[in-house]
């Protein structure tokens, strides 16, 4: 939302007679924007954007692969069986725009669909549910999550997947669980990045392990240098009709937030200058899942904190999808054409999204014609649309550089005759 997502805080009225006696008389320490950003930064949540755990040996639950037969998940995968499974597998595709394509320069992996394998022993389901509980704990989710098997993947020597993010494949999906099965290999490290933080998980160093991450986390599988990396992938989901409780939301967490809101209300110049302010969240959201119950980790905690802090003052809290749009000329093959860049995160229809421009790469705008900032959608906490396609002032953003590191979508039109398109 926004570049990633934003909570919109707005004053509905400036007639604060009823709560005025309870307002803080302290002046702003650094201005309303700095104080509010500082207060929101104090709101923390447990958990991380991604996690890795070595595992004890699971029960041998009778894995059967069609055309191969029984395959042990407690002992190392035999090379002969790995080759048999590859013979039954298909090259794994990836999503590019509205297409699903196979390109081994981007993703070089073999996949088996769930219909091609099964576990005969129900203990496997119980085992996976235990891993889901661990994943929920590691990701800072204090409610029950569910999982759905997605694929079996086999990475042979040279297999890799360039940086990408996952897309929502089932209702309520928020993340991915990857269970590494026993198969000696080197390389194949998983690199995850989010909000400037990077983690590297080495599945080659544990016989059994799992990795989990939120769907909007950028992740990459580095090339396998020997052996076979063998994993099961699951989609993680949560019941979006229920807002998970937040034990992290303590009154002490919102003390400075409440007083900052009250000072904003009391200060006439601040109220007149900023009728609304926008706080960019950590994770990305789409038109389909922008609601309180779909917020992740600290985003949920911050939204709940704003909700509680604003109970005693006439503020309204919304969620918004924000967009920055730039139009301008580009230099391309010695022609001067019109380029168009749209910085907006939306939903994708296919498996995983990987950006690559069909005209040879991103076209840098060298002559900016104009730029605009738009609230594409404003919703309440239930996801009900309040308004759409309304411009906003960048001076109302708490994080004024929030679009700087965003790789936006692009629409490009080349040189046509003697005109610029």
mmCIF file of C-alpha atoms in Angstrom:
data_model
loop_
_atom_site.group_PDB
_atom_site.id
_atom_site.type_symbol
_atom_site.label_atom_id
_atom_site.label_comp_id
_atom_site.label_asym_id
_atom_site.label_seq_id
_atom_site.Cartn_x
_atom_site.Cartn_y
_atom_site.Cartn_z
ATOM 1 C CA UNK A 1 0.000 0.000 0.000
ATOM 2 C CA UNK A 2 1.342 3.344 -0.895
ATOM 3 C CA UNK A 3 4.626 2.233 -2.094
ATOM 4 C CA UNK A 4 3.772 -0.573 0.254
ATOM 5 C CA UNK A 5 0.811 0.343 2.409
ATOM 6 C CA UNK A 6 -0.415 3.212 4.471
ATOM 7 C CA UNK A 7 -2.665 3.993 7.342
ATOM 8 C CA UNK A 8 -4.426 7.307 6.845
ATOM 9 C CA UNK A 9 -5.005 9.336 9.972
ATOM 10 C CA UNK A 10 -7.383 12.271 9.606
ATOM 11 C CA UNK A 11 -9.126 14.773 11.849
ATOM 12 C CA UNK A 12 -12.822 14.773 11.211
ATOM 13 C CA UNK A 13 -13.440 17.883 13.325
ATOM 14 C CA UNK A 14 -11.514 20.569 15.143
ATOM 15 C CA UNK A 15 -14.135 21.061 17.849
ATOM 16 C CA UNK A 16 -12.212 19.330 20.608
ATOM 17 C CA UNK A 17 -14.190 20.810 23.452
ATOM 18 C CA UNK A 18 -15.044 17.499 25.059
ATOM 19 C CA UNK A 19 -11.553 16.004 25.245
ATOM 20 C CA UNK A 20 -9.698 19.301 25.538
ATOM 21 C CA UNK A 21 -9.275 19.073 29.277
ATOM 22 C CA UNK A 22 -7.337 15.865 28.785
ATOM 23 C CA UNK A 23 -5.004 17.220 26.110
ATOM 24 C CA UNK A 24 -1.286 17.334 26.710
ATOM 25 C CA UNK A 25 0.057 20.859 27.056
ATOM 26 C CA UNK A 26 3.509 19.839 25.829
ATOM 27 C CA UNK A 27 4.665 21.393 22.573
ATOM 28 C CA UNK A 28 5.692 19.214 19.657
ATOM 29 C CA UNK A 29 9.265 18.044 20.008
ATOM 30 C CA UNK A 30 9.939 17.976 16.270
ATOM 31 C CA UNK A 31 6.640 18.898 14.657
ATOM 32 C CA UNK A 32 3.506 16.815 14.298
ATOM 33 C CA UNK A 33 4.926 14.597 11.539
ATOM 34 C CA UNK A 34 8.179 13.818 13.349
ATOM 35 C CA UNK A 35 6.401 13.232 16.655
ATOM 36 C CA UNK A 36 3.753 10.999 15.132
ATOM 37 C CA UNK A 37 6.309 8.967 13.191
ATOM 38 C CA UNK A 38 8.371 8.598 16.362
ATOM 39 C CA UNK A 39 5.338 7.474 18.355
ATOM 40 C CA UNK A 40 4.388 4.915 15.714
ATOM 41 C CA UNK A 41 7.977 3.664 15.582
ATOM 42 C CA UNK A 42 7.677 2.796 19.268
ATOM 43 C CA UNK A 43 4.874 0.352 18.425
ATOM 44 C CA UNK A 44 6.580 -3.009 18.051
ATOM 45 C CA UNK A 45 5.429 -6.520 17.287
ATOM 46 C CA UNK A 46 7.023 -9.863 17.930
ATOM 47 C CA UNK A 47 8.236 -12.011 15.088
ATOM 48 C CA UNK A 48 10.216 -11.532 11.902
ATOM 49 C CA UNK A 49 9.487 -11.270 8.190
ATOM 50 C CA UNK A 50 11.141 -14.659 7.575
ATOM 51 C CA UNK A 51 12.441 -17.563 9.641
ATOM 52 C CA UNK A 52 14.519 -20.748 9.345
ATOM 53 C CA UNK A 53 14.527 -23.758 11.690
ATOM 54 C CA UNK A 54 16.446 -27.048 11.548
ATOM 55 C CA UNK A 55 14.077 -29.910 12.356
ATOM 56 C CA UNK A 56 14.269 -33.261 14.046
ATOM 57 C CA UNK A 57 13.681 -36.254 11.804
ATOM 58 C CA UNK A 58 9.964 -36.475 10.910
ATOM 59 C CA UNK A 59 7.976 -39.712 10.985
ATOM 60 C CA UNK A 60 8.223 -41.748 7.795
ATOM 61 C CA UNK A 61 4.682 -41.186 6.606
ATOM 62 C CA UNK A 62 4.663 -43.280 3.468
ATOM 63 C CA UNK A 63 5.371 -40.786 0.694
ATOM 64 C CA UNK A 64 4.290 -42.186 -2.672
ATOM 65 C CA UNK A 65 5.241 -40.438 -5.918
ATOM 66 C CA UNK A 66 3.341 -41.506 -9.024
ATOM 67 C CA UNK A 67 5.577 -43.374 -11.440
ATOM 68 C CA UNK A 68 8.329 -43.671 -8.823
ATOM 69 C CA UNK A 69 6.766 -45.495 -5.876
ATOM 70 C CA UNK A 70 7.637 -45.154 -2.165
ATOM 71 C CA UNK A 71 10.223 -42.475 -1.379
ATOM 72 C CA UNK A 72 11.725 -42.180 2.097
ATOM 73 C CA UNK A 73 11.612 -38.804 3.850
ATOM 74 C CA UNK A 74 13.761 -39.982 6.757
ATOM 75 C CA UNK A 75 16.781 -41.107 4.726
ATOM 76 C CA UNK A 76 18.716 -39.273 2.023
ATOM 77 C CA UNK A 77 17.069 -39.127 -1.383
ATOM 78 C CA UNK A 78 18.606 -41.641 -3.764
ATOM 79 C CA UNK A 79 19.967 -40.187 -6.991
ATOM 80 C CA UNK A 80 18.084 -42.781 -9.033
ATOM 81 C CA UNK A 81 14.802 -41.695 -7.455
ATOM 82 C CA UNK A 82 15.656 -38.021 -7.927
ATOM 83 C CA UNK A 83 16.118 -38.677 -11.642
ATOM 84 C CA UNK A 84 12.866 -40.662 -11.765
ATOM 85 C CA UNK A 85 10.964 -37.785 -10.150
ATOM 86 C CA UNK A 86 12.521 -35.276 -12.542
ATOM 87 C CA UNK A 87 11.376 -37.459 -15.434
ATOM 88 C CA UNK A 88 7.808 -37.133 -14.120
ATOM 89 C CA UNK A 89 8.128 -33.423 -13.290
ATOM 90 C CA UNK A 90 7.564 -30.292 -15.358
ATOM 91 C CA UNK A 91 9.706 -27.149 -15.562
ATOM 92 C CA UNK A 92 8.453 -24.685 -12.952
ATOM 93 C CA UNK A 93 6.996 -21.503 -14.484
ATOM 94 C CA UNK A 94 6.829 -17.991 -13.089
ATOM 95 C CA UNK A 95 4.430 -15.101 -13.513
ATOM 96 C CA UNK A 96 5.279 -12.193 -15.803
ATOM 97 C CA UNK A 97 2.489 -9.670 -16.068
ATOM 98 C CA UNK A 98 -0.620 -11.591 -17.102
ATOM 99 C CA UNK A 99 1.355 -14.559 -18.438
ATOM 100 C CA UNK A 100 2.792 -17.707 -16.910
ATOM 101 C CA UNK A 101 5.973 -18.627 -18.736
ATOM 102 C CA UNK A 102 8.923 -20.982 -18.484
ATOM 103 C CA UNK A 103 12.356 -19.391 -18.782
ATOM 104 C CA UNK A 104 15.282 -21.275 -17.261
ATOM 105 C CA UNK A 105 17.323 -18.053 -17.233
ATOM 106 C CA UNK A 106 14.935 -16.809 -14.535
ATOM 107 C CA UNK A 107 13.732 -20.015 -12.882
ATOM 108 C CA UNK A 108 15.394 -23.371 -13.404
ATOM 109 C CA UNK A 109 13.489 -25.841 -11.242
ATOM 110 C CA UNK A 110 11.430 -29.023 -11.595
ATOM 111 C CA UNK A 111 7.982 -29.253 -9.995
ATOM 112 C CA UNK A 112 5.435 -31.948 -9.205
ATOM 113 C CA UNK A 113 1.774 -31.086 -8.609
ATOM 114 C CA UNK A 114 0.025 -32.350 -5.434
ATOM 115 C CA UNK A 115 -1.955 -34.811 -7.549
ATOM 116 C CA UNK A 116 1.315 -36.593 -8.351
ATOM 117 C CA UNK A 117 2.256 -37.515 -4.768
ATOM 118 C CA UNK A 118 0.617 -38.342 -1.443
ATOM 119 C CA UNK A 119 1.311 -39.380 2.144
ATOM 120 C CA UNK A 120 -0.327 -42.615 3.273
ATOM 121 C CA UNK A 121 0.093 -41.880 7.001
ATOM 122 C CA UNK A 122 -2.052 -39.129 8.560
ATOM 123 C CA UNK A 123 0.805 -38.340 10.931
ATOM 124 C CA UNK A 124 2.247 -36.151 8.170
ATOM 125 C CA UNK A 125 -0.712 -33.785 8.434
ATOM 126 C CA UNK A 126 -0.200 -33.492 12.201
ATOM 127 C CA UNK A 127 3.512 -32.913 11.657
ATOM 128 C CA UNK A 128 2.857 -30.086 9.195
ATOM 129 C CA UNK A 129 0.332 -28.496 11.565
ATOM 130 C CA UNK A 130 3.059 -28.425 14.216
ATOM 131 C CA UNK A 131 5.350 -26.657 11.756
ATOM 132 C CA UNK A 132 2.571 -24.160 11.032
ATOM 133 C CA UNK A 133 2.407 -23.338 14.735
ATOM 134 C CA UNK A 134 6.176 -22.755 14.738
ATOM 135 C CA UNK A 135 5.858 -20.569 11.628
ATOM 136 C CA UNK A 136 3.088 -18.514 13.230
ATOM 137 C CA UNK A 137 5.232 -17.954 16.307
ATOM 138 C CA UNK A 138 8.286 -16.991 14.261
ATOM 139 C CA UNK A 139 6.301 -14.569 12.085
ATOM 140 C CA UNK A 140 4.627 -12.913 15.066
ATOM 141 C CA UNK A 141 1.120 -14.272 14.441
ATOM 142 C CA UNK A 142 -0.743 -15.183 17.619
ATOM 143 C CA UNK A 143 -3.664 -17.010 16.071
ATOM 144 C CA UNK A 144 -4.137 -20.323 14.265
ATOM 145 C CA UNK A 145 -2.983 -20.458 10.664
ATOM 146 C CA UNK A 146 -3.713 -23.076 8.037
ATOM 147 C CA UNK A 147 -1.632 -24.402 5.186
ATOM 148 C CA UNK A 148 -2.290 -25.937 1.807
ATOM 149 C CA UNK A 149 0.190 -28.054 -0.130
ATOM 150 C CA UNK A 150 1.325 -26.312 -3.310
ATOM 151 C CA UNK A 151 4.224 -28.090 -5.032
ATOM 152 C CA UNK A 152 7.084 -30.539 -4.651
ATOM 153 C CA UNK A 153 10.249 -28.953 -6.072
ATOM 154 C CA UNK A 154 13.489 -30.606 -7.128
ATOM 155 C CA UNK A 155 16.521 -28.413 -7.728
ATOM 156 C CA UNK A 156 19.329 -30.223 -9.522
ATOM 157 C CA UNK A 157 22.789 -28.788 -10.205
ATOM 158 C CA UNK A 158 22.455 -25.297 -11.671
ATOM 159 C CA UNK A 159 18.872 -24.824 -10.483
ATOM 160 C CA UNK A 160 17.981 -21.367 -9.177
ATOM 161 C CA UNK A 161 15.231 -18.745 -9.043
ATOM 162 C CA UNK A 162 15.967 -15.039 -9.409
ATOM 163 C CA UNK A 163 14.571 -12.511 -6.876
ATOM 164 C CA UNK A 164 10.776 -12.430 -6.826
ATOM 165 C CA UNK A 165 7.756 -12.184 -4.541
ATOM 166 C CA UNK A 166 4.896 -14.629 -4.074
ATOM 167 C CA UNK A 167 1.294 -13.897 -5.001
ATOM 168 C CA UNK A 168 -1.940 -14.772 -3.232
ATOM 169 C CA UNK A 169 -2.897 -18.247 -4.445
ATOM 170 C CA UNK A 170 -5.636 -19.096 -1.924
ATOM 171 C CA UNK A 171 -8.062 -16.913 0.089
ATOM 172 C CA UNK A 172 -6.389 -15.370 3.102
ATOM 173 C CA UNK A 173 -2.883 -16.303 1.979
ATOM 174 C CA UNK A 174 -0.196 -14.289 3.721
ATOM 175 C CA UNK A 175 2.965 -16.374 3.391
ATOM 176 C CA UNK A 176 4.852 -19.461 2.291
ATOM 177 C CA UNK A 177 6.214 -22.486 4.153
ATOM 178 C CA UNK A 178 9.042 -24.503 2.583
ATOM 179 C CA UNK A 179 9.906 -27.895 4.111
ATOM 180 C CA UNK A 180 13.330 -29.205 3.104
ATOM 181 C CA UNK A 181 13.483 -32.990 2.810
ATOM 182 C CA UNK A 182 16.712 -35.020 3.217
ATOM 183 C CA UNK A 183 18.852 -34.763 0.100
ATOM 184 C CA UNK A 184 22.578 -33.898 0.208
ATOM 185 C CA UNK A 185 23.412 -30.796 -1.820
ATOM 186 C CA UNK A 186 25.592 -27.728 -1.849
ATOM 187 C CA UNK A 187 24.484 -24.244 -2.779
ATOM 188 C CA UNK A 188 20.795 -23.529 -3.129
ATOM 189 C CA UNK A 189 20.842 -20.927 -0.348
ATOM 190 C CA UNK A 190 17.617 -18.956 0.077
ATOM 191 C CA UNK A 191 18.115 -15.180 0.320
ATOM 192 C CA UNK A 192 15.220 -13.131 1.727
ATOM 193 C CA UNK A 193 15.011 -9.327 1.869
ATOM 194 C CA UNK A 194 12.481 -6.948 3.367
ATOM 195 C CA UNK A 195 12.564 -3.311 4.471
ATOM 196 C CA UNK A 196 16.340 -3.114 4.058
ATOM 197 C CA UNK A 197 17.029 -6.301 6.049
ATOM 198 C CA UNK A 198 18.578 -9.401 4.491
ATOM 199 C CA UNK A 199 18.774 -13.012 5.684
ATOM 200 C CA UNK A 200 20.480 -16.027 4.111
ATOM 201 C CA UNK A 201 19.206 -19.529 4.902
ATOM 202 C CA UNK A 202 21.433 -22.516 4.093
ATOM 203 C CA UNK A 203 19.249 -25.577 3.606
ATOM 204 C CA UNK A 204 22.352 -27.601 2.729
ATOM 205 C CA UNK A 205 23.477 -27.502 6.361
ATOM 206 C CA UNK A 206 20.453 -29.319 7.818
ATOM 207 C CA UNK A 207 19.036 -32.698 6.865
ATOM 208 C CA UNK A 208 15.524 -31.479 7.641
ATOM 209 C CA UNK A 209 14.491 -27.837 7.965
ATOM 210 C CA UNK A 210 11.765 -25.354 7.221
ATOM 211 C CA UNK A 211 11.702 -21.752 6.006
ATOM 212 C CA UNK A 212 8.727 -19.420 6.204
ATOM 213 C CA UNK A 213 8.202 -15.854 5.016
ATOM 214 C CA UNK A 214 5.507 -13.307 4.291
ATOM 215 C CA UNK A 215 4.284 -13.228 0.684
ATOM 216 C CA UNK A 216 5.611 -9.755 -0.089
ATOM 217 C CA UNK A 217 9.144 -10.635 1.014
ATOM 218 C CA UNK A 218 11.590 -10.661 -1.889
ATOM 219 C CA UNK A 219 13.339 -14.022 -2.014
ATOM 220 C CA UNK A 220 15.847 -15.751 -4.241
ATOM 221 C CA UNK A 221 17.171 -19.295 -4.557
ATOM 222 C CA UNK A 222 20.883 -19.263 -5.364
ATOM 223 C CA UNK A 223 22.252 -21.891 -7.789
ATOM 224 C CA UNK A 224 22.622 -25.450 -6.540
ATOM 225 C CA UNK A 225 26.256 -26.428 -7.090
ATOM 226 C CA UNK A 226 25.945 -30.179 -6.453
ATOM 227 C CA UNK A 227 23.375 -32.776 -5.479
ATOM 228 C CA UNK A 228 19.623 -32.228 -5.330
ATOM 229 C CA UNK A 229 17.686 -29.742 -3.217
ATOM 230 C CA UNK A 230 14.296 -31.354 -2.478
ATOM 231 C CA UNK A 231 11.464 -29.392 -0.877
ATOM 232 C CA UNK A 232 7.715 -29.230 -0.351
ATOM 233 C CA UNK A 233 6.050 -25.817 -0.549
ATOM 234 C CA UNK A 234 2.860 -24.841 1.267
ATOM 235 C CA UNK A 235 0.687 -21.736 1.074
ATOM 236 C CA UNK A 236 0.038 -20.222 4.509
ATOM 237 C CA UNK A 237 -3.320 -18.571 5.159
ATOM 238 C CA UNK A 238 -5.346 -17.037 7.941
ATOM 239 C CA UNK A 239 -9.066 -16.494 8.450
ATOM 240 C CA UNK A 240 -9.404 -12.870 7.332
ATOM 241 C CA UNK A 241 -12.886 -12.549 8.868
ATOM 242 C CA UNK A 242 -11.280 -12.498 12.304
ATOM 243 C CA UNK A 243 -8.779 -9.873 13.391
ATOM 244 C CA UNK A 244 -6.095 -11.736 15.340
ATOM 245 C CA UNK A 245 -5.653 -10.557 18.909
ATOM 246 C CA UNK A 246 -2.493 -8.633 19.625
ATOM 247 C CA UNK A 247 -0.804 -9.263 22.951
ATOM 248 C CA UNK A 248 1.838 -6.738 21.910
ATOM 249 C CA UNK A 249 -0.652 -3.889 22.080
ATOM 250 C CA UNK A 250 -0.055 -2.633 25.607
ATOM 251 C CA UNK A 251 -1.221 0.692 26.982
ATOM 252 C CA UNK A 252 2.377 1.798 27.488
ATOM 253 C CA UNK A 253 2.943 1.326 23.760
ATOM 254 C CA UNK A 254 0.319 3.906 22.838
ATOM 255 C CA UNK A 255 0.926 6.527 25.537
ATOM 256 C CA UNK A 256 3.032 8.856 23.376
ATOM 257 C CA UNK A 257 0.859 8.107 20.341
ATOM 258 C CA UNK A 258 -2.300 9.224 22.146
ATOM 259 C CA UNK A 259 -0.673 12.414 23.402
ATOM 260 C CA UNK A 260 0.695 13.241 19.946
ATOM 261 C CA UNK A 261 -2.788 12.924 18.463
ATOM 262 C CA UNK A 262 -4.165 15.184 21.166
ATOM 263 C CA UNK A 263 -1.473 17.800 20.574
ATOM 264 C CA UNK A 264 -2.260 17.692 16.853
ATOM 265 C CA UNK A 265 -5.906 18.359 17.656
ATOM 266 C CA UNK A 266 -5.094 21.172 20.070
ATOM 267 C CA UNK A 267 -2.536 22.949 17.867
ATOM 268 C CA UNK A 268 -4.548 25.084 15.450
ATOM 269 C CA UNK A 269 -1.705 25.588 12.973
ATOM 270 C CA UNK A 270 -0.962 21.856 12.823
ATOM 271 C CA UNK A 271 -4.654 21.037 12.389
ATOM 272 C CA UNK A 272 -5.022 23.554 9.574
ATOM 273 C CA UNK A 273 -1.820 22.464 7.812
ATOM 274 C CA UNK A 274 -2.523 18.722 7.983
ATOM 275 C CA UNK A 275 -6.133 17.609 7.685
ATOM 276 C CA UNK A 276 -4.818 14.079 7.118
ATOM 277 C CA UNK A 277 -1.484 12.295 7.472
ATOM 278 C CA UNK A 278 -0.269 9.075 5.839
ATOM 279 C CA UNK A 279 1.926 6.475 7.495
ATOM 280 C CA UNK A 280 3.473 3.885 5.156
ATOM 281 C CA UNK A 281 3.301 0.322 6.453
ATOM 282 C CA UNK A 282 5.971 -2.363 6.233
ATOM 283 C CA UNK A 283 4.137 -4.830 3.987
ATOM 284 C CA UNK A 284 2.387 -4.662 0.629
ATOM 285 C CA UNK A 285 -1.360 -5.015 0.198
ATOM 286 C CA UNK A 286 -3.708 -5.196 -2.768
ATOM 287 C CA UNK A 287 -7.243 -4.176 -3.629
ATOM 288 C CA UNK A 288 -8.356 -7.686 -2.688
ATOM 289 C CA UNK A 289 -6.875 -7.812 0.817
ATOM 290 C CA UNK A 290 -6.715 -4.263 2.156
ATOM 291 C CA UNK A 291 -8.534 -4.526 5.484
ATOM 292 C CA UNK A 292 -7.568 -4.623 9.150
ATOM 293 C CA UNK A 293 -7.820 -8.404 9.414
ATOM 294 C CA UNK A 294 -5.297 -8.844 6.566
ATOM 295 C CA UNK A 295 -2.588 -6.622 8.038
ATOM 296 C CA UNK A 296 0.668 -8.354 8.892
ATOM 297 C CA UNK A 297 2.942 -8.275 11.934
ATOM 298 C CA UNK A 298 3.777 -4.712 13.037
ATOM 299 C CA UNK A 299 1.324 -3.247 10.517
ATOM 300 C CA UNK A 300 -1.552 -4.798 12.448
ATOM 301 C CA UNK A 301 -0.128 -3.712 15.787
ATOM 302 C CA UNK A 302 0.295 -0.115 14.611
ATOM 303 C CA UNK A 303 -3.212 0.023 13.137
ATOM 304 C CA UNK A 304 -4.717 -1.377 16.337
ATOM 305 C CA UNK A 305 -2.694 1.122 18.363
ATOM 306 C CA UNK A 306 -4.031 4.014 16.270
ATOM 307 C CA UNK A 307 -7.530 2.625 16.631
ATOM 308 C CA UNK A 308 -7.258 2.511 20.417
ATOM 309 C CA UNK A 309 -5.390 5.817 20.749
ATOM 310 C CA UNK A 310 -8.037 7.647 18.729
ATOM 311 C CA UNK A 311 -11.001 6.358 20.721
ATOM 312 C CA UNK A 312 -11.160 9.432 22.955
ATOM 313 C CA UNK A 313 -10.535 12.076 20.277
ATOM 314 C CA UNK A 314 -12.381 12.896 17.027
ATOM 315 C CA UNK A 315 -9.986 11.218 14.598
ATOM 316 C CA UNK A 316 -10.815 8.691 11.904
ATOM 317 C CA UNK A 317 -8.398 5.998 10.787
ATOM 318 C CA UNK A 318 -8.476 4.494 7.292
ATOM 319 C CA UNK A 319 -6.372 2.257 5.084
ATOM 320 C CA UNK A 320 -5.259 3.408 1.646
ATOM 321 C CA UNK A 321 -3.549 2.249 -1.512
ATOM 322 C CA UNK A 322 -1.311 5.061 -2.733
ATOM 323 C CA UNK A 323 0.258 5.553 -6.139
ATOM 324 C CA UNK A 324 2.966 7.781 -7.567
ATOM 325 C CA UNK A 325 2.837 8.299 -11.327
ATOM 326 C CA UNK A 326 5.502 9.907 -13.503
ATOM 327 C CA UNK A 327 5.373 10.777 -17.219
ATOM 328 C CA UNK A 328 8.271 11.926 -19.316
ATOM 329 C CA UNK A 329 10.593 11.476 -22.250
ATOM 330 C CA UNK A 330 13.230 8.756 -22.426
ATOM 331 C CA UNK A 331 16.357 8.191 -24.487
ATOM 332 C CA UNK A 332 16.166 4.851 -26.254
ATOM 333 C CA UNK A 333 18.093 3.680 -29.326
ATOM 334 C CA UNK A 334 18.956 7.266 -30.264
ATOM 335 C CA UNK A 335 15.251 8.118 -30.501
ATOM 336 C CA UNK A 336 13.447 10.500 -28.181
ATOM 337 C CA UNK A 337 10.254 8.818 -27.108
ATOM 338 C CA UNK A 338 7.667 9.229 -24.461
ATOM 339 C CA UNK A 339 8.139 7.014 -21.431
ATOM 340 C CA UNK A 340 5.656 6.302 -18.703
ATOM 341 C CA UNK A 341 6.470 4.867 -15.280
ATOM 342 C CA UNK A 342 3.837 3.895 -12.772
ATOM 343 C CA UNK A 343 4.981 3.111 -9.263
ATOM 344 C CA UNK A 344 2.224 0.943 -7.881
ATOM 345 C CA UNK A 345 2.058 -2.423 -6.159
ATOM 346 C CA UNK A 346 -1.027 -4.398 -7.112
ATOM 347 C CA UNK A 347 -2.048 -8.044 -7.298
ATOM 348 C CA UNK A 348 -0.798 -10.580 -9.826
ATOM 349 C CA UNK A 349 -2.689 -13.487 -11.294
ATOM 350 C CA UNK A 350 0.062 -16.062 -11.638
ATOM 351 C CA UNK A 351 2.363 -18.123 -9.499
ATOM 352 C CA UNK A 352 5.243 -15.797 -8.727
ATOM 353 C CA UNK A 353 5.952 -12.375 -10.104
ATOM 354 C CA UNK A 354 9.214 -11.493 -11.786
ATOM 355 C CA UNK A 355 9.770 -8.157 -13.479
ATOM 356 C CA UNK A 356 11.493 -7.963 -16.830
ATOM 357 C CA UNK A 357 10.836 -5.353 -19.509
ATOM 358 C CA UNK A 358 10.059 -6.610 -23.003
ATOM 359 C CA UNK A 359 11.828 -3.677 -24.661
ATOM 360 C CA UNK A 360 15.231 -4.451 -23.223
ATOM 361 C CA UNK A 361 14.970 -3.171 -19.680
ATOM 362 C CA UNK A 362 13.612 -0.302 -17.658
ATOM 363 C CA UNK A 363 13.388 3.004 -19.544
ATOM 364 C CA UNK A 364 14.729 5.789 -17.347
ATOM 365 C CA UNK A 365 12.816 9.039 -17.681
ATOM 366 C CA UNK A 366 15.317 11.740 -18.609
ATOM 367 C CA UNK A 367 12.834 14.590 -19.093
ATOM 368 C CA UNK A 368 10.068 14.574 -16.501
ATOM 369 C CA UNK A 369 6.835 16.040 -17.890
ATOM 370 C CA UNK A 370 4.689 15.690 -14.790
ATOM 371 C CA UNK A 371 4.085 13.548 -11.725
ATOM 372 C CA UNK A 372 1.047 12.928 -9.577
ATOM 373 C CA UNK A 373 0.199 11.289 -6.263
ATOM 374 C CA UNK A 374 -3.141 9.536 -5.906
ATOM 375 C CA UNK A 375 -5.145 7.699 -3.275
ATOM 376 C CA UNK A 376 -6.217 4.841 -5.519
ATOM 377 C CA UNK A 377 -8.503 3.385 -2.865
ATOM 378 C CA UNK A 378 -9.458 4.520 0.631
ATOM 379 C CA UNK A 379 -11.212 1.927 2.807
ATOM 380 C CA UNK A 380 -12.355 1.528 6.382
ATOM 381 C CA UNK A 381 -10.974 -1.229 8.592
ATOM 382 C CA UNK A 382 -13.581 -3.661 7.243
ATOM 383 C CA UNK A 383 -12.348 -3.076 3.694
ATOM 384 C CA UNK A 384 -15.386 -1.040 2.614
ATOM 385 C CA UNK A 385 -14.473 1.532 -0.036
ATOM 386 C CA UNK A 386 -14.825 5.159 1.102
ATOM 387 C CA UNK A 387 -13.445 6.877 -1.993
ATOM 388 C CA UNK A 388 -11.158 6.274 -4.956
ATOM 389 C CA UNK A 389 -8.755 8.169 -7.223
ATOM 390 C CA UNK A 390 -8.271 11.249 -5.067
ATOM 391 C CA UNK A 391 -5.045 13.258 -5.161
ATOM 392 C CA UNK A 392 -3.042 13.889 -1.994
ATOM 393 C CA UNK A 393 -0.136 16.117 -0.984
ATOM 394 C CA UNK A 394 3.257 14.513 -0.410
ATOM 395 C CA UNK A 395 3.769 16.901 2.478
ATOM 396 C CA UNK A 396 1.212 14.822 4.371
ATOM 397 C CA UNK A 397 3.364 11.667 4.185
ATOM 398 C CA UNK A 398 5.156 10.832 7.426
ATOM 399 C CA UNK A 399 7.885 9.077 5.407
ATOM 400 C CA UNK A 400 8.479 11.493 2.539
ATOM 401 C CA UNK A 401 10.973 9.172 0.788
ATOM 402 C CA UNK A 402 8.639 6.154 0.775
ATOM 403 C CA UNK A 403 8.583 5.859 -3.043
ATOM 404 C CA UNK A 404 12.347 6.208 -3.531
ATOM 405 C CA UNK A 405 13.288 2.521 -3.369
ATOM 406 C CA UNK A 406 10.221 1.210 -5.145
ATOM 407 C CA UNK A 407 10.637 -0.500 -8.520
ATOM 408 C CA UNK A 408 7.485 0.546 -10.333
ATOM 409 C CA UNK A 409 5.532 -0.818 -13.243
ATOM 410 C CA UNK A 410 6.062 0.815 -16.617
ATOM 411 C CA UNK A 411 3.999 1.582 -19.683
ATOM 412 C CA UNK A 412 6.171 2.503 -22.659
ATOM 413 C CA UNK A 413 5.411 3.866 -26.110
ATOM 414 C CA UNK A 414 8.206 4.274 -28.618
ATOM 415 C CA UNK A 415 8.931 6.894 -31.270
ATOM 416 C CA UNK A 416 6.284 7.132 -33.993
ATOM 417 C CA UNK A 417 6.988 9.218 -37.116
ATOM 418 C CA UNK A 418 7.524 12.843 -36.185
ATOM 419 C CA UNK A 419 5.440 12.716 -33.049
ATOM 420 C CA UNK A 420 6.043 11.864 -29.446
ATOM 421 C CA UNK A 421 3.582 9.354 -28.019
#
